[in-house]
Coordinates of N, CA and C in Angstrom, one line a residue:
M1 N -28.8 3.9 -73.5 CA -29.9 4.8 -73.6 C -30.9 4.4 -74.7
T2 N -32.2 4.4 -74.4 CA -33.2 4.0 -75.4 C -33.4 5.1 -76.4
I3 N -33.5 4.7 -77.7 CA -33.8 5.6 -78.8 C -35.3 5.7 -79.0
R4 N -35.9 6.9 -78.8 CA -37.3 7.1 -78.9 C -37.6 7.4 -80.4
V5 N -38.7 6.7 -80.9 CA -39.0 6.8 -82.3 C -40.5 7.1 -82.5
V6 N -40.8 8.0 -83.4 CA -42.2 8.2 -83.9 C -42.3 7.7 -85.4
V7 N -43.3 6.9 -85.7 CA -43.5 6.4 -87.0 C -44.6 7.2 -87.7
C8 N -44.3 7.7 -88.9 CA -45.3 8.5 -89.7 C -45.5 7.8 -91.0
D9 N -46.7 7.3 -91.2 CA -47.0 6.6 -92.5 C -48.5 6.6 -92.6
D10 N -49.1 6.7 -93.8 CA -50.5 6.7 -93.9 C -51.1 5.3 -94.0
Q11 N -50.3 4.3 -94.0 CA -50.8 2.9 -94.1 C -50.7 2.3 -92.7
H12 N -51.8 1.9 -92.1 CA -51.8 1.3 -90.8 C -50.9 0.0 -90.7
L13 N -51.0 -0.8 -91.7 CA -50.2 -2.1 -91.7 C -48.7 -1.8 -91.7
I14 N -48.3 -0.8 -92.4 CA -46.9 -0.4 -92.4 C -46.4 0.1 -91.1
R15 N -47.3 1.0 -90.5 CA -46.9 1.5 -89.2 C -46.8 0.4 -88.1
A16 N -47.8 -0.5 -88.2 CA -47.8 -1.6 -87.2 C -46.5 -2.5 -87.4
G17 N -46.2 -2.7 -88.7 CA -45.0 -3.5 -88.9 C -43.7 -2.9 -88.4
F18 N -43.6 -1.5 -88.7 CA -42.4 -0.8 -88.2 C -42.3 -0.8 -86.7
R19 N -43.5 -0.6 -86.1 CA -43.5 -0.6 -84.6 C -43.1 -1.9 -84.0
A20 N -43.6 -3.0 -84.6 CA -43.3 -4.3 -84.0 C -41.8 -4.6 -84.2
L21 N -41.3 -4.2 -85.4 CA -39.9 -4.5 -85.7 C -39.0 -3.7 -84.8
L22 N -39.2 -2.4 -84.6 CA -38.4 -1.5 -83.8 C -38.5 -1.8 -82.4
D23 N -39.7 -2.1 -81.9 CA -39.9 -2.4 -80.5 C -39.2 -3.7 -80.1
S24 N -38.8 -4.5 -81.1 CA -38.1 -5.8 -80.8 C -36.7 -5.6 -80.5
A25 N -36.2 -4.4 -80.9 CA -34.8 -4.0 -80.6 C -34.7 -3.6 -79.1
P26 N -33.7 -4.0 -78.4 CA -33.6 -3.7 -76.9 C -33.3 -2.2 -76.7
D27 N -32.8 -1.5 -77.6 CA -32.4 -0.1 -77.4 C -33.3 0.9 -78.1
I28 N -34.5 0.4 -78.7 CA -35.4 1.3 -79.4 C -36.8 1.1 -78.9
E29 N -37.5 2.3 -78.8 CA -38.9 2.2 -78.4 C -39.7 3.2 -79.3
V30 N -40.8 2.7 -79.8 CA -41.7 3.5 -80.6 C -42.7 4.2 -79.6
V31 N -42.6 5.5 -79.6 CA -43.4 6.3 -78.6 C -44.6 7.0 -79.2
G32 N -44.8 6.8 -80.5 CA -45.9 7.5 -81.1 C -46.1 7.2 -82.6
E33 N -47.3 7.4 -83.2 CA -47.5 7.2 -84.6 C -48.3 8.4 -85.2
A34 N -48.2 8.6 -86.5 CA -49.0 9.6 -87.2 C -49.3 9.0 -88.6
Q35 N -50.4 9.3 -89.1 CA -50.8 8.8 -90.4 C -50.8 9.9 -91.5
T36 N -50.6 11.1 -91.1 CA -50.4 12.2 -92.0 C -49.3 13.2 -91.5
G37 N -48.8 14.0 -92.4 CA -47.8 15.0 -92.0 C -48.4 15.9 -91.0
R38 N -49.7 16.3 -91.1 CA -50.3 17.2 -90.2 C -50.3 16.6 -88.8
Q39 N -50.6 15.3 -88.7 CA -50.6 14.7 -87.4 C -49.2 14.6 -86.8
A40 N -48.3 14.4 -87.7 CA -46.9 14.4 -87.2 C -46.5 15.7 -86.5
L41 N -47.0 16.8 -87.0 CA -46.7 18.1 -86.4 C -47.3 18.2 -85.0
E42 N -48.3 17.4 -84.7 CA -48.9 17.3 -83.3 C -48.2 16.3 -82.4
V43 N -47.9 15.1 -83.0 CA -47.4 14.0 -82.2 C -45.9 14.2 -81.8
V44 N -45.1 14.7 -82.8 CA -43.7 14.8 -82.6 C -43.3 15.8 -81.5
P45 N -43.9 17.0 -81.5 CA -43.6 17.9 -80.4 C -44.0 17.4 -79.0
Q46 N -45.1 16.6 -79.0 CA -45.6 16.1 -77.7 C -44.7 15.0 -77.2
Q47 N -44.3 14.1 -78.1 CA -43.5 12.9 -77.7 C -42.0 13.2 -77.6
R48 N -41.5 14.2 -78.3 CA -40.1 14.6 -78.3 C -39.2 13.3 -78.6
P49 N -39.4 12.7 -79.7 CA -38.5 11.5 -80.0 C -37.1 11.9 -80.5
D50 N -36.3 10.9 -80.5 CA -34.9 11.1 -81.1 C -34.9 11.1 -82.6
V51 N -35.8 10.1 -83.1 CA -35.8 9.9 -84.5 C -37.3 9.8 -85.0
V52 N -37.6 10.3 -86.2 CA -38.9 10.2 -86.8 C -38.7 9.4 -88.1
L53 N -39.4 8.3 -88.2 CA -39.5 7.6 -89.5 C -40.6 8.3 -90.3
M54 N -40.3 9.0 -91.4 CA -41.2 9.8 -92.1 C -41.5 9.3 -93.5
D55 N -42.7 8.9 -93.8 CA -43.0 8.6 -95.2 C -43.1 9.8 -96.0
I56 N -42.7 9.8 -97.3 CA -42.7 11.0 -98.1 C -44.1 11.3 -98.5
R57 N -44.8 10.3 -99.1 CA -46.1 10.6 -99.7 C -47.2 10.2 -98.7
M58 N -47.9 11.3 -98.2 CA -49.0 11.1 -97.2 C -50.0 12.2 -97.6
P59 N -51.3 11.9 -97.2 CA -52.4 12.9 -97.5 C -52.3 14.0 -96.5
E60 N -53.1 15.1 -96.8 CA -53.2 16.3 -96.0 C -51.9 17.1 -96.1
M61 N -50.8 16.5 -95.7 CA -49.5 17.2 -95.7 C -48.4 16.1 -95.9
D62 N -47.6 16.3 -97.0 CA -46.6 15.2 -97.2 C -45.4 15.3 -96.3
G63 N -44.6 14.3 -96.3 CA -43.5 14.2 -95.4 C -42.5 15.2 -95.6
L64 N -42.3 15.8 -96.8 CA -41.4 16.8 -97.0 C -41.8 18.1 -96.2
E65 N -43.0 18.5 -96.4 CA -43.4 19.7 -95.6 C -43.4 19.5 -94.1
A66 N -43.8 18.3 -93.7 CA -43.8 18.0 -92.3 C -42.4 18.1 -91.7
T67 N -41.5 17.5 -92.5 CA -40.0 17.6 -92.1 C -39.6 19.0 -92.0
R68 N -39.9 19.8 -93.0 CA -39.4 21.2 -93.0 C -40.0 22.0 -91.8
Q69 N -41.2 21.8 -91.5 CA -41.8 22.5 -90.3 C -41.3 22.0 -89.0
L70 N -41.2 20.7 -88.9 CA -40.6 20.1 -87.6 C -39.2 20.6 -87.3
L71 N -38.4 20.5 -88.3 CA -37.0 20.9 -88.1 C -36.7 22.4 -88.0
A72 N -37.8 23.2 -88.3 CA -37.6 24.6 -88.1 C -37.9 25.0 -86.7
Q73 N -38.4 24.1 -85.9 CA -38.8 24.4 -84.5 C -37.5 24.3 -83.6
P74 N -37.2 25.4 -82.9 CA -36.0 25.4 -82.0 C -36.0 24.3 -81.0
A75 N -37.2 24.0 -80.5 CA -37.3 22.9 -79.5 C -37.0 21.6 -80.0
L76 N -37.0 21.4 -81.3 CA -36.7 20.1 -81.9 C -35.4 20.1 -82.6
R77 N -34.4 20.9 -82.2 CA -33.2 21.0 -82.8 C -32.4 19.7 -82.9
E78 N -32.6 18.9 -81.9 CA -31.8 17.6 -81.9 C -32.6 16.5 -82.6
L79 N -33.7 16.7 -83.1 CA -34.5 15.7 -83.8 C -33.8 15.3 -85.1
R80 N -33.9 14.0 -85.4 CA -33.4 13.4 -86.6 C -34.5 12.8 -87.4
V81 N -34.6 13.1 -88.7 CA -35.7 12.5 -89.5 C -35.1 11.6 -90.6
L82 N -35.6 10.3 -90.6 CA -35.2 9.3 -91.5 C -36.4 9.1 -92.5
M83 N -36.2 9.5 -93.7 CA -37.3 9.5 -94.7 C -37.5 8.1 -95.3
L84 N -38.7 7.7 -95.6 CA -39.0 6.4 -96.2 C -39.7 6.6 -97.5
T85 N -39.3 5.9 -98.5 CA -39.9 6.0 -99.8 C -40.0 4.7 -100.5
T86 N -41.0 4.5 -101.3 CA -41.2 3.3 -102.1 C -40.3 3.2 -103.3
F87 N -39.9 4.4 -103.7 CA -39.1 4.5 -105.0 C -37.6 4.8 -104.7
D88 N -36.8 4.3 -105.6 CA -35.3 4.4 -105.4 C -34.8 5.8 -105.8
L89 N -35.7 6.6 -106.4 CA -35.3 8.0 -106.7 C -36.6 8.8 -106.6
D90 N -37.0 9.3 -105.5 CA -38.2 10.1 -105.3 C -37.9 11.5 -105.6
E91 N -38.9 12.2 -106.2 CA -38.7 13.6 -106.6 C -38.5 14.5 -105.4
Y92 N -38.9 14.0 -104.2 CA -38.7 14.9 -103.0 C -37.4 14.7 -102.3
V93 N -36.6 13.7 -102.7 CA -35.5 13.3 -101.9 C -34.5 14.5 -101.7
Y94 N -34.2 15.2 -102.8 CA -33.2 16.3 -102.7 C -33.8 17.4 -101.9
Q95 N -35.1 17.7 -102.0 CA -35.7 18.8 -101.3 C -35.7 18.5 -99.8
A96 N -35.9 17.2 -99.5 CA -35.9 16.8 -98.0 C -34.5 16.9 -97.4
L97 N -33.5 16.6 -98.2 CA -32.2 16.7 -97.7 C -31.9 18.2 -97.4
R98 N -32.3 19.0 -98.2 CA -32.1 20.5 -98.0 C -32.9 20.9 -96.8
A99 N -34.1 20.3 -96.6 CA -34.9 20.7 -95.4 C -34.3 20.2 -94.1
G100 N -33.3 19.3 -94.2 CA -32.7 18.8 -93.0 C -32.8 17.3 -92.6
A101 N -33.5 16.6 -93.5 CA -33.6 15.1 -93.2 C -32.2 14.5 -93.1
S102 N -32.1 13.6 -92.2 CA -30.8 12.9 -92.0 C -30.5 11.7 -92.9
G103 N -31.5 11.3 -93.6 CA -31.2 10.1 -94.4 C -32.5 9.6 -95.1
F104 N -32.2 8.6 -96.0 CA -33.3 8.0 -96.7 C -33.2 6.5 -96.7
L105 N -34.3 5.8 -96.7 CA -34.3 4.3 -96.8 C -35.5 4.0 -97.7
L106 N -35.3 2.9 -98.5 CA -36.4 2.3 -99.2 C -37.3 1.5 -98.3
K107 N -38.6 1.4 -98.6 CA -39.5 0.6 -97.7 C -39.2 -0.9 -97.8
D108 N -38.5 -1.3 -98.8 CA -38.2 -2.7 -98.9 C -36.8 -3.1 -98.2
T109 N -36.3 -2.1 -97.5 CA -35.0 -2.4 -96.7 C -35.2 -3.6 -95.8
E110 N -34.1 -4.3 -95.7 CA -34.1 -5.5 -94.8 C -34.3 -5.0 -93.3
P111 N -35.1 -5.8 -92.5 CA -35.4 -5.4 -91.1 C -34.1 -5.0 -90.3
A112 N -33.1 -5.8 -90.4 CA -31.9 -5.5 -89.6 C -31.3 -4.1 -90.1
Q113 N -31.4 -3.8 -91.4 CA -30.8 -2.6 -91.9 C -31.7 -1.4 -91.4
L114 N -33.0 -1.5 -91.3 CA -33.8 -0.5 -90.8 C -33.5 -0.2 -89.3
I115 N -33.3 -1.2 -88.5 CA -32.9 -1.0 -87.1 C -31.6 -0.3 -87.0
E116 N -30.6 -0.7 -87.8 CA -29.3 -0.1 -87.7 C -29.4 1.4 -88.2
A117 N -30.3 1.6 -89.2 CA -30.4 3.0 -89.8 C -30.9 3.9 -88.7
V118 N -31.8 3.5 -87.9 CA -32.3 4.3 -86.8 C -31.2 4.6 -85.8
R119 N -30.4 3.6 -85.5 CA -29.3 3.9 -84.6 C -28.3 4.9 -85.2
V120 N -28.0 4.7 -86.5 CA -27.1 5.6 -87.2 C -27.5 7.1 -87.1
V121 N -28.8 7.3 -87.5 CA -29.2 8.7 -87.5 C -29.4 9.3 -86.1
A122 N -29.7 8.4 -85.1 CA -29.9 8.8 -83.7 C -28.6 9.3 -83.1
R123 N -27.4 8.8 -83.6 CA -26.2 9.2 -83.1 C -25.6 10.4 -83.8
G124 N -26.4 10.9 -84.8 CA -26.0 12.2 -85.5 C -25.4 12.0 -86.8
D125 N -25.3 10.7 -87.3 CA -24.7 10.5 -88.6 C -25.8 10.6 -89.7
A126 N -25.4 10.6 -90.9 CA -26.3 10.6 -92.0 C -26.3 9.3 -92.8
L127 N -27.4 9.0 -93.4 CA -27.6 7.7 -94.1 C -28.4 7.9 -95.4
L128 N -27.9 7.3 -96.4 CA -28.6 7.2 -97.7 C -28.6 5.8 -98.2
A129 N -29.7 5.3 -98.6 CA -29.8 3.9 -99.1 C -28.9 3.8 -100.3
P130 N -28.1 2.7 -100.5 CA -27.2 2.6 -101.6 C -28.0 2.8 -103.0
G131 N -29.2 2.4 -103.1 CA -29.9 2.5 -104.3 C -30.3 3.9 -104.7
I132 N -30.2 4.8 -103.7 CA -30.5 6.2 -103.9 C -29.3 7.1 -104.3
T133 N -28.2 6.9 -103.7 CA -27.1 7.8 -103.6 C -26.6 8.3 -105.0
R134 N -26.2 7.4 -105.9 CA -25.6 7.8 -107.1 C -26.6 8.6 -108.0
R135 N -27.8 8.1 -108.2 CA -28.7 8.8 -109.1 C -29.3 10.0 -108.5
L136 N -29.4 10.0 -107.2 CA -29.9 11.2 -106.5 C -29.0 12.4 -106.8
I137 N -27.7 12.2 -106.5 CA -26.7 13.3 -106.7 C -26.6 13.6 -108.2
A138 N -26.4 12.6 -109.0 CA -26.2 12.8 -110.4 C -27.4 13.6 -111.0
D139 N -28.6 13.3 -110.6 CA -29.7 14.0 -111.2 C -29.9 15.4 -110.7
F140 N -29.9 15.6 -109.4 CA -30.2 16.9 -108.9 C -29.0 17.9 -108.9
A141 N -27.8 17.4 -108.9 CA -26.6 18.3 -109.0 C -26.6 19.0 -110.3
R142 N -27.3 18.5 -111.3 CA -27.3 19.1 -112.7 C -28.5 19.9 -112.9
R143 N -29.4 20.1 -112.0 CA -30.6 20.8 -112.2 C -30.3 22.3 -112.4
P144 N -30.9 23.0 -113.3 CA -30.7 24.4 -113.6 C -30.8 25.3 -112.3
D145 N -31.8 25.0 -111.5 CA -32.0 25.9 -110.3 C -30.9 25.8 -109.3
D146 N -30.0 24.9 -109.4 CA -28.9 24.8 -108.5 C -27.6 25.4 -109.1
V147 N -27.6 25.7 -110.4 CA -26.4 26.2 -111.0 C -26.0 27.5 -110.5
G148 N -27.1 28.3 -110.1 CA -26.8 29.7 -109.7 C -26.4 29.9 -108.2
R149 N -26.3 28.8 -107.5 CA -25.9 28.9 -106.1 C -24.6 29.6 -105.9
R150 N -24.5 30.6 -105.0 CA -23.3 31.4 -104.9 C -22.2 30.6 -104.1
S151 N -21.0 30.7 -104.7 CA -19.8 30.0 -104.1 C -19.4 30.7 -102.8
D152 N -19.9 31.9 -102.5 CA -19.4 32.6 -101.3 C -19.8 31.9 -100.0
E153 N -20.7 30.9 -100.1 CA -21.0 30.1 -98.9 C -19.7 29.3 -98.4
L154 N -18.8 29.0 -99.4 CA -17.7 28.3 -99.0 C -16.5 29.1 -98.6
K155 N -16.6 30.4 -98.7 CA -15.4 31.3 -98.5 C -14.9 31.2 -97.1
E156 N -15.7 30.8 -96.1 CA -15.3 30.7 -94.7 C -14.5 29.5 -94.5
L157 N -14.5 28.5 -95.4 CA -13.8 27.3 -95.2 C -12.3 27.4 -95.5
T158 N -11.5 26.8 -94.7 CA -10.0 26.7 -95.0 C -9.8 25.7 -96.1
E159 N -8.6 25.7 -96.6 CA -8.3 24.7 -97.6 C -8.4 23.3 -97.1
R160 N -8.0 23.1 -95.9 CA -8.1 21.7 -95.3 C -9.6 21.4 -95.1
E161 N -10.4 22.3 -94.7 CA -11.9 22.0 -94.5 C -12.5 21.7 -95.9
R162 N -12.1 22.4 -96.9 CA -12.7 22.1 -98.3 C -12.3 20.7 -98.7
E163 N -11.1 20.3 -98.3 CA -10.6 19.0 -98.7 C -11.4 17.9 -97.9
V164 N -11.7 18.2 -96.6 CA -12.5 17.3 -95.8 C -13.9 17.2 -96.4
L165 N -14.4 18.4 -96.8 CA -15.8 18.4 -97.3 C -15.9 17.5 -98.6
V166 N -14.9 17.5 -99.4 CA -14.9 16.6 -100.6 C -14.9 15.2 -100.2
L167 N -14.1 14.8 -99.2 CA -14.1 13.5 -98.7 C -15.4 13.0 -98.1
V168 N -16.0 13.9 -97.4 CA -17.4 13.6 -96.8 C -18.3 13.3 -98.0
A169 N -18.3 14.1 -99.0 CA -19.2 14.0 -100.2 C -18.9 12.7 -100.9
R170 N -17.7 12.1 -100.8 CA -17.4 10.9 -101.4 C -17.7 9.7 -100.5
G171 N -18.4 10.0 -99.4 CA -18.9 8.9 -98.5 C -18.0 8.4 -97.5
M172 N -16.9 9.1 -97.2 CA -15.9 8.6 -96.2 C -16.4 8.9 -94.8
S173 N -16.1 8.0 -93.9 CA -16.4 8.2 -92.5 C -15.3 9.1 -91.9
N174 N -15.4 9.5 -90.6 CA -14.4 10.2 -90.0 C -13.1 9.4 -89.9
D175 N -13.2 8.2 -89.6 CA -12.0 7.3 -89.5 C -11.3 7.2 -90.8
E176 N -12.1 7.0 -91.9 CA -11.5 6.9 -93.2 C -10.9 8.2 -93.7
I177 N -11.5 9.4 -93.3 CA -10.9 10.7 -93.6 C -9.6 10.8 -92.9
A178 N -9.5 10.4 -91.6 CA -8.3 10.4 -90.8 C -7.2 9.6 -91.5
D179 N -7.5 8.4 -91.9 CA -6.5 7.6 -92.5 C -6.0 8.2 -93.8
Y180 N -6.9 8.7 -94.6 CA -6.6 9.3 -95.9 C -5.7 10.5 -95.8
L181 N -6.0 11.4 -94.8 CA -5.2 12.6 -94.6 C -4.1 12.5 -93.6
V182 N -4.0 11.3 -93.0 CA -2.9 11.0 -92.0 C -3.1 12.0 -90.8
I183 N -4.3 12.1 -90.3 CA -4.6 12.9 -89.1 C -5.3 12.0 -88.1
S184 N -5.5 12.4 -86.9 CA -6.2 11.6 -85.9 C -7.8 11.7 -86.2
P185 N -8.5 10.6 -85.8 CA -9.9 10.6 -85.9 C -10.6 11.8 -85.2
A186 N -10.0 12.2 -84.1 CA -10.6 13.3 -83.4 C -10.4 14.6 -84.2
T187 N -9.3 14.8 -84.8 CA -9.1 16.0 -85.7 C -10.0 16.0 -86.9
A188 N -10.2 14.8 -87.5 CA -11.2 14.7 -88.6 C -12.6 15.1 -88.1
K189 N -13.0 14.6 -87.0 CA -14.3 14.9 -86.4 C -14.5 16.4 -86.2
T190 N -13.4 17.0 -85.7 CA -13.4 18.4 -85.4 C -13.6 19.2 -86.7
H191 N -12.9 18.8 -87.8 CA -13.0 19.5 -89.1 C -14.4 19.4 -89.6
V192 N -15.0 18.2 -89.5 CA -16.4 18.0 -90.0 C -17.3 18.9 -89.2
S193 N -17.2 18.9 -87.9 CA -18.1 19.7 -87.0 C -17.9 21.2 -87.4
R194 N -16.7 21.7 -87.6 CA -16.5 23.1 -88.0 C -17.1 23.4 -89.3
I195 N -17.0 22.5 -90.3 CA -17.6 22.7 -91.6 C -19.1 22.8 -91.4
M196 N -19.7 21.9 -90.7 CA -21.2 22.0 -90.4 C -21.6 23.3 -89.9
G197 N -20.8 23.8 -88.9 CA -21.1 25.1 -88.3 C -21.0 26.2 -89.2
K198 N -20.0 26.3 -90.0 CA -19.8 27.4 -91.0 C -20.8 27.4 -92.1
L199 N -21.3 26.2 -92.5 CA -22.2 26.1 -93.6 C -23.7 25.9 -93.1
L200 N -23.9 25.9 -91.8 CA -25.2 25.8 -91.2 C -25.9 24.5 -91.6
A201 N -25.1 23.5 -91.7 CA -25.7 22.2 -92.1 C -26.0 21.3 -90.8
R202 N -27.1 20.7 -90.9 CA -27.6 19.8 -89.7 C -26.7 18.6 -89.6
D203 N -26.3 18.0 -90.7 CA -25.6 16.8 -90.7 C -24.8 16.5 -92.0
R204 N -24.3 15.3 -92.1 CA -23.4 15.0 -93.3 C -24.2 15.0 -94.6
S205 N -25.5 14.6 -94.5 CA -26.3 14.6 -95.8 C -26.3 16.0 -96.4
Q206 N -26.5 17.0 -95.6 CA -26.5 18.4 -96.2 C -25.1 18.8 -96.7
L207 N -24.1 18.3 -96.0 CA -22.7 18.6 -96.5 C -22.5 18.0 -97.9
V208 N -23.0 16.8 -98.1 CA -22.9 16.1 -99.4 C -23.6 16.9 -100.5
V209 N -24.8 17.4 -100.2 CA -25.6 18.2 -101.1 C -24.8 19.5 -101.5
L210 N -24.3 20.2 -100.5 CA -23.6 21.4 -100.7 C -22.3 21.2 -101.6
A211 N -21.6 20.1 -101.3 CA -20.4 19.8 -102.1 C -20.7 19.6 -103.6
Y212 N -21.8 18.9 -103.8 CA -22.2 18.7 -105.2 C -22.7 19.9 -105.9
E213 N -23.5 20.7 -105.1 CA -24.1 21.9 -105.7 C -23.0 22.9 -106.1
H214 N -21.9 23.0 -105.3 CA -20.9 23.9 -105.6 C -19.8 23.3 -106.5
G215 N -20.0 22.1 -107.0 CA -19.1 21.6 -107.9 C -17.8 21.1 -107.4
L216 N -17.7 20.9 -106.0 CA -16.5 20.4 -105.4 C -16.3 18.9 -105.8
V217 N -17.4 18.3 -106.1 CA -17.4 16.8 -106.4 C -18.3 16.7 -107.6
E218 N -17.8 16.0 -108.6 CA -18.7 15.7 -109.8 C -19.4 14.4 -109.6
P219 N -20.6 14.2 -110.1 CA -21.4 13.0 -109.8 C -20.7 11.7 -110.3
R220 N -19.9 11.8 -111.3 CA -19.2 10.6 -111.8 C -18.1 10.1 -110.9
T221 N -17.7 11.0 -109.9 CA -16.6 10.6 -109.0 C -17.2 9.9 -107.7
A222 N -18.5 9.9 -107.6 CA -19.1 9.3 -106.4 C -18.8 7.9 -106.3
P223 N -18.6 7.3 -105.0 CA -18.4 5.9 -104.9 C -19.6 5.1 -105.3

């Protein structure tokens, strides 16, 4: 099945480069472009892509607000947004994860990694560039406005689900969780799906954020 992609970036040369790169993959097709967040709000509902490559910093409306508005639309429930940033720790990263973005990549990512990243988020997994993960969580998990989050969000989780949530936050895949807990991969996948449902999380990125916010995992323990 072909993965449909919309590229959102305010620089024409970057959009053209991403289009040429992604269209070279046999299973990916770029079906639209936008140069501002406001244009993205028009193009994405029209084209109904599987994945949006969204630049964070754009005129008129930034990628964060565009992501928030797009993912709030019921018709785009299956949409996945892969954020692009020039910086390895952008001030908007944490907010975008909370808004529902499925992952982040730096713009200097190797071409093969970008193609694979689109495939990863298209199948429902989350992705964070290695250069972002540690400092992202370490910085934002300590912010005062997160300290007051109520722990009752986690009350619906069983002890096993809390354990699985910690392992997700440590970057383990379903197969790795299964090996660690000596359960089947299908059971691990079921646990993760149930946790997402109970916590109203779109994907694993949001589970990571919640785990750190609630203190289930300390930044120093991240891989």
